[in-house]
JSON list of C-alpha atoms and ligand atoms in Angstrom, two decimals:
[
{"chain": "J", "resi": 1, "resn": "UNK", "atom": "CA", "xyz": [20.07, -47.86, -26.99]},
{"chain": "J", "resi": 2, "resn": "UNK", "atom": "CA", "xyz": [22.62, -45.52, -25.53]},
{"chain": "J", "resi": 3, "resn": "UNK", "atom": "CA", "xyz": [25.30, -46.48, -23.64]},
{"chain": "J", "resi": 4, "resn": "UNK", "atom": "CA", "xyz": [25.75, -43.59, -21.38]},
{"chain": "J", "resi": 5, "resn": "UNK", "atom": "CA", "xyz": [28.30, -45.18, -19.02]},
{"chain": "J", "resi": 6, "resn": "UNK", "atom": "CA", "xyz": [30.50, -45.81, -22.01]},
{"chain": "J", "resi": 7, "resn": "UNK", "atom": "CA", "xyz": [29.81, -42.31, -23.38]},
{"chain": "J", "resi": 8, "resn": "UNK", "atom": "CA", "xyz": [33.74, -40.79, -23.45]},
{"chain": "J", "resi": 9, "resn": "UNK", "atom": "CA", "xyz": [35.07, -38.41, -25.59]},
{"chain": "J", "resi": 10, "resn": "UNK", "atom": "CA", "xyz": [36.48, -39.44, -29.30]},
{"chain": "J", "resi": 11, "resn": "UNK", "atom": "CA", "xyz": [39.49, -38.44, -31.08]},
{"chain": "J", "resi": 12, "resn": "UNK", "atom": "CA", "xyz": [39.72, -38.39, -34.79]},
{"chain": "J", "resi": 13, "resn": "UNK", "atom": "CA", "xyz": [40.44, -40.36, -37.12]},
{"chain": "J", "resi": 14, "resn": "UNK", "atom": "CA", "xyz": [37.11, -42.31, -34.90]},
{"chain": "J", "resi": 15, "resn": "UNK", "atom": "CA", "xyz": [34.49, -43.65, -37.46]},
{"chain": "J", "resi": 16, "resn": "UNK", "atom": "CA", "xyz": [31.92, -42.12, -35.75]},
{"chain": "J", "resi": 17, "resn": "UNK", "atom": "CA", "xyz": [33.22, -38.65, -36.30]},
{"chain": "J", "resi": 18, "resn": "UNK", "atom": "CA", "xyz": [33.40, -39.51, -40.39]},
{"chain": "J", "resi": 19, "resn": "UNK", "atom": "CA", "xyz": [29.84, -40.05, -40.72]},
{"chain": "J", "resi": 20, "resn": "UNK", "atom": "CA", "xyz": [26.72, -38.56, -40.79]},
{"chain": "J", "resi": 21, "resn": "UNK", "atom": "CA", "xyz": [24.59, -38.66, -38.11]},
{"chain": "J", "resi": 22, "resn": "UNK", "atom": "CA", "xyz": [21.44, -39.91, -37.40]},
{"chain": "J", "resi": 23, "resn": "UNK", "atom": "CA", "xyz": [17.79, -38.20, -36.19]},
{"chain": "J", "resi": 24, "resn": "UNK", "atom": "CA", "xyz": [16.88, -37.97, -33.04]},
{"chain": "J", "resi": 25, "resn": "UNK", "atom": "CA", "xyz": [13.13, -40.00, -33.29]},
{"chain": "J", "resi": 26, "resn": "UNK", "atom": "CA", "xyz": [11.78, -39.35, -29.70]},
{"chain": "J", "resi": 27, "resn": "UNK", "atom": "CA", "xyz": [13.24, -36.87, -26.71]},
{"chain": "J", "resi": 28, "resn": "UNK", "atom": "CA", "xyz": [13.16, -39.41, -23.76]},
{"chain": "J", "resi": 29, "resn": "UNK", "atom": "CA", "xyz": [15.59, -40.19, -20.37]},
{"chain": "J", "resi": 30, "resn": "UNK", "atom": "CA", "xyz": [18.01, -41.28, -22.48]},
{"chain": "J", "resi": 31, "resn": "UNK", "atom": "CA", "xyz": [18.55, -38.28, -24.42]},
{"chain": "J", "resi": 32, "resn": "UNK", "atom": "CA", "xyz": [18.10, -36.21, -21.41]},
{"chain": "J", "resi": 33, "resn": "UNK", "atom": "CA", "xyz": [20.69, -38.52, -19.66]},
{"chain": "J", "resi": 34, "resn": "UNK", "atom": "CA", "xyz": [23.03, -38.15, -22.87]},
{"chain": "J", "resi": 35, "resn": "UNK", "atom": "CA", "xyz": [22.81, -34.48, -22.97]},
{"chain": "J", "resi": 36, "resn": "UNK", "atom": "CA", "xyz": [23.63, -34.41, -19.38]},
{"chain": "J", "resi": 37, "resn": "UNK", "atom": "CA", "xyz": [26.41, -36.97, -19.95]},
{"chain": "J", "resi": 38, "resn": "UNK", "atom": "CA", "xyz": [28.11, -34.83, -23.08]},
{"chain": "J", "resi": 39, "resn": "UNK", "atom": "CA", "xyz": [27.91, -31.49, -20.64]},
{"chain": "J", "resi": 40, "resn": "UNK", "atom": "CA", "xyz": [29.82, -33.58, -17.91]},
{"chain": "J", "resi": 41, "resn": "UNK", "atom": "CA", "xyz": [32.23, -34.46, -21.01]},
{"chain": "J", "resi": 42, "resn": "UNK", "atom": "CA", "xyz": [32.53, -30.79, -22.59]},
{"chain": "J", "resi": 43, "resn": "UNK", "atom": "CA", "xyz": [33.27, -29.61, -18.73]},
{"chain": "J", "resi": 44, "resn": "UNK", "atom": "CA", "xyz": [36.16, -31.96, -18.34]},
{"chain": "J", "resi": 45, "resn": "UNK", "atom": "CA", "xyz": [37.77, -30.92, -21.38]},
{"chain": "J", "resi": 46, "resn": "UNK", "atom": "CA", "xyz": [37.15, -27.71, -20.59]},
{"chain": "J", "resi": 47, "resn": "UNK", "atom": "CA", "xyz": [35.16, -26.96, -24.79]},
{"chain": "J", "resi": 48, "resn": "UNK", "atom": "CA", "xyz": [32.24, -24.60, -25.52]},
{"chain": "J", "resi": 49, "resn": "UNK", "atom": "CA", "xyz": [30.37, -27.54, -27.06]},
{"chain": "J", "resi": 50, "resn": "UNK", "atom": "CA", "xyz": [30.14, -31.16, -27.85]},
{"chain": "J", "resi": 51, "resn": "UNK", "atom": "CA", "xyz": [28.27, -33.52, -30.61]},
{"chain": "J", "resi": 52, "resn": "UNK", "atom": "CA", "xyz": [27.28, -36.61, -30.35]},
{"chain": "J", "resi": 53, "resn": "UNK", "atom": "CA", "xyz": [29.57, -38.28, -31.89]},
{"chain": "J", "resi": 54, "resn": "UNK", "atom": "CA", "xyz": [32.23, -36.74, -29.92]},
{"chain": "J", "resi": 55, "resn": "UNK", "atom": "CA", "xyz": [30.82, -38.64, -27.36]},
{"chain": "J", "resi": 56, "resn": "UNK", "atom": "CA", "xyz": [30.37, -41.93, -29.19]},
{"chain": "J", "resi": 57, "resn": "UNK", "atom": "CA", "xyz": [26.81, -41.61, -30.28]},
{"chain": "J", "resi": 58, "resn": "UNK", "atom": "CA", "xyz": [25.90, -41.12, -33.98]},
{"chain": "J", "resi": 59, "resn": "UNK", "atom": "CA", "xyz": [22.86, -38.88, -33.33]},
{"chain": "J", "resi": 60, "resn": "UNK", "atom": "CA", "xyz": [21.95, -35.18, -34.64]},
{"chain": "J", "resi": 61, "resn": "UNK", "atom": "CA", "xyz": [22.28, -33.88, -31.12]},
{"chain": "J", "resi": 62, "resn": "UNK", "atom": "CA", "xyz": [24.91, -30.98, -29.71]},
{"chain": "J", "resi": 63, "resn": "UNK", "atom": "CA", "xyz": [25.01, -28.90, -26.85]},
{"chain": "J", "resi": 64, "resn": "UNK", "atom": "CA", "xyz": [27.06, -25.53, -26.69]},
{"chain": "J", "resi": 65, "resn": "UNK", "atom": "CA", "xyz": [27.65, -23.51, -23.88]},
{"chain": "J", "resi": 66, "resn": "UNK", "atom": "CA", "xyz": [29.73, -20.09, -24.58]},
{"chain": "J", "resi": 67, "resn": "UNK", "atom": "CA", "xyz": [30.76, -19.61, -21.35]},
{"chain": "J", "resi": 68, "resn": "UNK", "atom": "CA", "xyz": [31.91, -23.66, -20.75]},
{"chain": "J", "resi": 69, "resn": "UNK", "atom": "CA", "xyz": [29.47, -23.83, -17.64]},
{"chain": "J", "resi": 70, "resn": "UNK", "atom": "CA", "xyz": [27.84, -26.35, -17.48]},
{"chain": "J", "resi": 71, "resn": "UNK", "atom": "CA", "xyz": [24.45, -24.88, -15.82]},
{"chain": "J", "resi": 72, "resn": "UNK", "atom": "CA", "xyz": [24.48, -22.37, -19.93]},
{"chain": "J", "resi": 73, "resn": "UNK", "atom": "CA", "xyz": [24.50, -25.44, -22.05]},
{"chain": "J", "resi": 74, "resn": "UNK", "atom": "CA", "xyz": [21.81, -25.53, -24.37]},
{"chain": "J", "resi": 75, "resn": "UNK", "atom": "CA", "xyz": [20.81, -28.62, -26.11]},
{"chain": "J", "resi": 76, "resn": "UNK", "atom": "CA", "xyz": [20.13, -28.89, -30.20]},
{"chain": "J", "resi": 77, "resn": "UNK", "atom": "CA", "xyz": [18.44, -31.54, -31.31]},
{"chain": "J", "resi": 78, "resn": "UNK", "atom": "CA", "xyz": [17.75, -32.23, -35.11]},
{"chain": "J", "resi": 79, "resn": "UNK", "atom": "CA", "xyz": [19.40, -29.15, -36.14]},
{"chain": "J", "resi": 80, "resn": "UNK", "atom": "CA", "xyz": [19.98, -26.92, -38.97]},
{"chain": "J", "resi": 81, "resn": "UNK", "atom": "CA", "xyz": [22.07, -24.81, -39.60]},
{"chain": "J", "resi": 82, "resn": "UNK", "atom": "CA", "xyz": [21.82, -22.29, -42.77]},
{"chain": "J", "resi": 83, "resn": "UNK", "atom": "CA", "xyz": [24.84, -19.75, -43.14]},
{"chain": "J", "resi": 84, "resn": "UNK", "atom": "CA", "xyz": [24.88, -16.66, -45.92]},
{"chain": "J", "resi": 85, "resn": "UNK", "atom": "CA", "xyz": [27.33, -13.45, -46.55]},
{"chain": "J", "resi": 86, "resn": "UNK", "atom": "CA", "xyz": [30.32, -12.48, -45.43]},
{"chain": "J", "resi": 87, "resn": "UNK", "atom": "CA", "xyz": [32.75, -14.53, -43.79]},
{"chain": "J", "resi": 88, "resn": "UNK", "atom": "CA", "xyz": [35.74, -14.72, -41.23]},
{"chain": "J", "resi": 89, "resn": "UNK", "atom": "CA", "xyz": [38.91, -16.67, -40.48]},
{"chain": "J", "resi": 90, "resn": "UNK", "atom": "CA", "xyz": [39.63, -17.59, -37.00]},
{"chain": "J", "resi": 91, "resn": "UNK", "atom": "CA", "xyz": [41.62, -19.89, -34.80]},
{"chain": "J", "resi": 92, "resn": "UNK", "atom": "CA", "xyz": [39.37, -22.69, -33.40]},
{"chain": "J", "resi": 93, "resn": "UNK", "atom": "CA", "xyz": [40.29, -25.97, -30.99]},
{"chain": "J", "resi": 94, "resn": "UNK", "atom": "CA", "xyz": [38.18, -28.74, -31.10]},
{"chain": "J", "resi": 95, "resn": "UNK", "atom": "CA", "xyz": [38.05, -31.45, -28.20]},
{"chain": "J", "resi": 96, "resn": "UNK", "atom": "CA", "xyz": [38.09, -34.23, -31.14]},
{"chain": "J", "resi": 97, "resn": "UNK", "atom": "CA", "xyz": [41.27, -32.86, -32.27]},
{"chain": "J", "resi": 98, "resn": "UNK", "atom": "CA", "xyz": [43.07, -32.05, -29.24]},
{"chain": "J", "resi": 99, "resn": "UNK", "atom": "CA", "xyz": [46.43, -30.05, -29.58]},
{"chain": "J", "resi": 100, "resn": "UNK", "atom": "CA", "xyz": [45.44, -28.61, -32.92]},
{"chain": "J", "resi": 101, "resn": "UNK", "atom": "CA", "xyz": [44.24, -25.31, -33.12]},
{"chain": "J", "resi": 102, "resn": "UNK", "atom": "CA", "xyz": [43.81, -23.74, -36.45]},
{"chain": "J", "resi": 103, "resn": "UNK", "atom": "CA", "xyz": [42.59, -20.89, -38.43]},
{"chain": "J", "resi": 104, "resn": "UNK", "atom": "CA", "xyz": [38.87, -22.39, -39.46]},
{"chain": "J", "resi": 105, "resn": "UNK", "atom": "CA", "xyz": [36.72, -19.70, -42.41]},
{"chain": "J", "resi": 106, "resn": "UNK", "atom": "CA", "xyz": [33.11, -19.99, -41.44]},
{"chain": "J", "resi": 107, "resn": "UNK", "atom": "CA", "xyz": [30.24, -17.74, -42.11]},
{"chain": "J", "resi": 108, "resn": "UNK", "atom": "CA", "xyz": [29.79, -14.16, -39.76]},
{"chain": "J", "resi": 109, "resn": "UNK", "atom": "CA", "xyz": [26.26, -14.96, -39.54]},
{"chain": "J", "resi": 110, "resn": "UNK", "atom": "CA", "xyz": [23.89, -17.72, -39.25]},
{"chain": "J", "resi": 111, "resn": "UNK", "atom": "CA", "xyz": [20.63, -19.38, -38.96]},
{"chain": "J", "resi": 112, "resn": "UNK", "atom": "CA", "xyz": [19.64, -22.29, -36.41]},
{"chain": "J", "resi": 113, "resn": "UNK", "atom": "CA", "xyz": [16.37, -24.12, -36.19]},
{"chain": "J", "resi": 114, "resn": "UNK", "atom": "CA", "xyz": [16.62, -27.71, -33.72]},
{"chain": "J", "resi": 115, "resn": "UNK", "atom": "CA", "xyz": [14.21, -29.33, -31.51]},
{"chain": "J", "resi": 116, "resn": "UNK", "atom": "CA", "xyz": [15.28, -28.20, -27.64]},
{"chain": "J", "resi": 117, "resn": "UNK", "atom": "CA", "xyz": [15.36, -31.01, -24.15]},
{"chain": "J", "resi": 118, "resn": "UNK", "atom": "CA", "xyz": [11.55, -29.45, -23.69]},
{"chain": "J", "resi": 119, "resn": "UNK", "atom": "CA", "xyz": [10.53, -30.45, -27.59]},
{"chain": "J", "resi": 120, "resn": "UNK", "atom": "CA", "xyz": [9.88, -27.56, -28.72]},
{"chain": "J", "resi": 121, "resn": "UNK", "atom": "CA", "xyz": [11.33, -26.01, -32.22]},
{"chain": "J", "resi": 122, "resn": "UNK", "atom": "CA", "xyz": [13.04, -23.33, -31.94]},
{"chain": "J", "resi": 123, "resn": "UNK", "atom": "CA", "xyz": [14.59, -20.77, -34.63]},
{"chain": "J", "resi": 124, "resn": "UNK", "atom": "CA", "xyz": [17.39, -18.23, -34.08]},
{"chain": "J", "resi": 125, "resn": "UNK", "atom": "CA", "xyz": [19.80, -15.63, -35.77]},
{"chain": "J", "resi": 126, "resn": "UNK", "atom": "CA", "xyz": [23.60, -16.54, -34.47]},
{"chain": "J", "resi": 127, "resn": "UNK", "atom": "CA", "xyz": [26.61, -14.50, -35.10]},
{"chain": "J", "resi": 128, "resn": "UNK", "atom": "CA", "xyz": [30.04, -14.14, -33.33]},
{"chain": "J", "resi": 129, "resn": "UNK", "atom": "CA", "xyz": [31.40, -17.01, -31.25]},
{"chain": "J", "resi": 130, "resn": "UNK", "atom": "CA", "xyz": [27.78, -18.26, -31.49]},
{"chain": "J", "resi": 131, "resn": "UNK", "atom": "CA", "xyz": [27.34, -18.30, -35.07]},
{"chain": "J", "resi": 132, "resn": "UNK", "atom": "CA", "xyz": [31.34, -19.89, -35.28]},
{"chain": "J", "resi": 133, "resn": "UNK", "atom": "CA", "xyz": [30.29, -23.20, -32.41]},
{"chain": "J", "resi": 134, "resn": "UNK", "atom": "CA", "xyz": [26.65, -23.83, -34.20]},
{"chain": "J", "resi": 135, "resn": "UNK", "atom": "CA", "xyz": [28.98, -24.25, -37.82]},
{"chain": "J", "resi": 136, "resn": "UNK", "atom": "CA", "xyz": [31.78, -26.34, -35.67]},
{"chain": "J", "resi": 137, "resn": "UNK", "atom": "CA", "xyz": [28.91, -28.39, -34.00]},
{"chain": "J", "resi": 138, "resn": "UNK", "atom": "CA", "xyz": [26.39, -28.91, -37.18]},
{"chain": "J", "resi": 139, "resn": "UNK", "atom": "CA", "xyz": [29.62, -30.65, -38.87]},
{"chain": "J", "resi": 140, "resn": "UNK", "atom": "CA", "xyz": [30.03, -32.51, -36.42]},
{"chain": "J", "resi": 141, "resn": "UNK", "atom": "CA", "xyz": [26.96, -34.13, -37.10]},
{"chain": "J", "resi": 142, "resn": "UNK", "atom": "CA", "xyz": [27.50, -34.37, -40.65]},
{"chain": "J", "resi": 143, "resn": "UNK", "atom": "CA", "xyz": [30.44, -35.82, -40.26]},
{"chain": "J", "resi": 144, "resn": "UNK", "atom": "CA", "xyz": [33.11, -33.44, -40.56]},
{"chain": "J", "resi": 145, "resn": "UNK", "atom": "CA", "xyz": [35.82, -32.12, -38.32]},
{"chain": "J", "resi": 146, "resn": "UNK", "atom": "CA", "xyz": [38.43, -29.13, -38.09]},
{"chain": "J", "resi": 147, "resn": "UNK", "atom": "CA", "xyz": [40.90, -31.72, -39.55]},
{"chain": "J", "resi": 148, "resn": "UNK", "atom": "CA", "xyz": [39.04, -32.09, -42.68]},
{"chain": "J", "resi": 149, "resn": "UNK", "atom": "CA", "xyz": [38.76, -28.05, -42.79]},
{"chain": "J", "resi": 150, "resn": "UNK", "atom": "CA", "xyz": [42.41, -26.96, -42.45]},
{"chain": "J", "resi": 151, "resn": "UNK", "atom": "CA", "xyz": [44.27, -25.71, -45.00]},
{"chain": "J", "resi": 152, "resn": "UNK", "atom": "CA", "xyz": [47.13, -27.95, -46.92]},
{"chain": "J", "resi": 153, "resn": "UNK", "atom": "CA", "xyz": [49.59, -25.46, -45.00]},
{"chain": "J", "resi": 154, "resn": "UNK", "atom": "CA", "xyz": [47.98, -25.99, -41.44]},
{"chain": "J", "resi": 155, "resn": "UNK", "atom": "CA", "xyz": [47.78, -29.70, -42.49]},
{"chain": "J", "resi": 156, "resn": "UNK", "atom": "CA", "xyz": [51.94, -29.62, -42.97]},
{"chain": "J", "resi": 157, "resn": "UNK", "atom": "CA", "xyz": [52.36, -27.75, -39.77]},
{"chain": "J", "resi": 158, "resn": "UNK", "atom": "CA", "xyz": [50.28, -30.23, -37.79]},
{"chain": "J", "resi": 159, "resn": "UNK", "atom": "CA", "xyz": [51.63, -33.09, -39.15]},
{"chain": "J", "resi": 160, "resn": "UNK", "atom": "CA", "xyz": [53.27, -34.31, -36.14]},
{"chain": "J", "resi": 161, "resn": "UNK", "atom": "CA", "xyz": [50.02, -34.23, -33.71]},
{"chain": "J", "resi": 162, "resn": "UNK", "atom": "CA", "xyz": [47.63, -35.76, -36.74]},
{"chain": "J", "resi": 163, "resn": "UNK", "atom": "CA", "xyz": [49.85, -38.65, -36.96]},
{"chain": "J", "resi": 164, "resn": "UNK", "atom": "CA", "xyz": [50.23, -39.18, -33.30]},
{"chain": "J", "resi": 165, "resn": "UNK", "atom": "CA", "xyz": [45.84, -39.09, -33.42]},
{"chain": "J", "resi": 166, "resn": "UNK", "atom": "CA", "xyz": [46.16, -41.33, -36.03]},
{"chain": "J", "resi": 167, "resn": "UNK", "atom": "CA", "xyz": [48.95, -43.58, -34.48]},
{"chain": "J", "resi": 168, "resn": "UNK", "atom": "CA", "xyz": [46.89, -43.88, -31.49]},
{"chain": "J", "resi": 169, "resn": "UNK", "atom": "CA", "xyz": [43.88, -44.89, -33.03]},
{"chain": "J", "resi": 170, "resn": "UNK", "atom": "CA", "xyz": [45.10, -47.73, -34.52]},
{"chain": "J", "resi": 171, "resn": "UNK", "atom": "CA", "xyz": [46.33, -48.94, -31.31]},
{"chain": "J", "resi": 172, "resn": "UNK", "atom": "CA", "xyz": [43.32, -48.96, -29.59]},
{"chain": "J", "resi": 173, "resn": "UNK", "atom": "CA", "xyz": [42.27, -51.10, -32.57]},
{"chain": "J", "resi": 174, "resn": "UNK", "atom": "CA", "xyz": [44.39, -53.50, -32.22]},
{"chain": "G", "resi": 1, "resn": "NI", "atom": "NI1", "xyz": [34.69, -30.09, -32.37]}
]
């Protein structure tokens, strides 16, 4: 069961952005409703893309949409994502960790095979900005943020706004 009305966006250090996800078993309304629920999310924050679990739900779904419209976000569902050769440094956000943006390595190129909204598989050859969100979104699902990725350095430097995340959570705890 997913609880779209209760769908909002989470900040680290959330559980459900520490752990791996969990398969989608069947594309039905409520993963249609999700998908439109997380676009309605990544809008409002004004990101490129969105995981599940930024959204509360512990499924191997994510949308991205390059442009931040919401009528180009395509959904991924079941994903993988294989990277190879040469890589680059860039600065990257992420809504999960708002305030921090820091300079992220990934892979130039990559693979992406996932199950789209229509069920069908579908396989294709990223690079660029695309290549960089389908690496930032497939750790999502696995568990893994832009927090856990920084460098010792950026980790110092962002001390202030990790603690604040961190302070926060355990209020809402409490
Ligand atoms: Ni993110």
């Amino acid at each position: 069961m997913i609880d779209i009305e209760n769908c909002h966006i989470t900040h680290i250090p959330a559980k459900v952005l520490a752990e791996p996800a969990k398969p989608v078993e069947k594309i039905d309304e409520p993963i249609r409703k999700l998908v439109d629920k997380m676009a309605d999310i990544m809008v409002e924050y004004k990101g490129v893309g969105l995981a599940g679990p930024q959204a509360g739900v512990p499924l191997r779904i994510f949308i991205i949409s390059l442009d931040g419209q919401k009528e180009n976000v395509r959904a991924f569902i079941n994903p993988t994502v294989v990277c190879d050769g040469k890589t680059v440094t860039n600065e990257e956000g992420c809504l999960s960790v708002p305030g921090v943006f820091t300079r992220i390595r990934r892979y130039k190129k990559c693979t992406v095979t996932a199950t789209g909204l229509d069920g069908k598989v579908f396989t294709e050859e990223a690079e660029g900005l695309y290549a960089r969100a389908l690496q930032h979104e497939f750790d999502h699902i696995n568990g893994t943020t832009i927090a856990d990725k920084m460098s010792t350095v950026a980790k110092i430097a962002h001390r202030k706004k990790l603690q604040e995340l961190k302070d926060r959570q355990e209020n809402e705890n409490q």
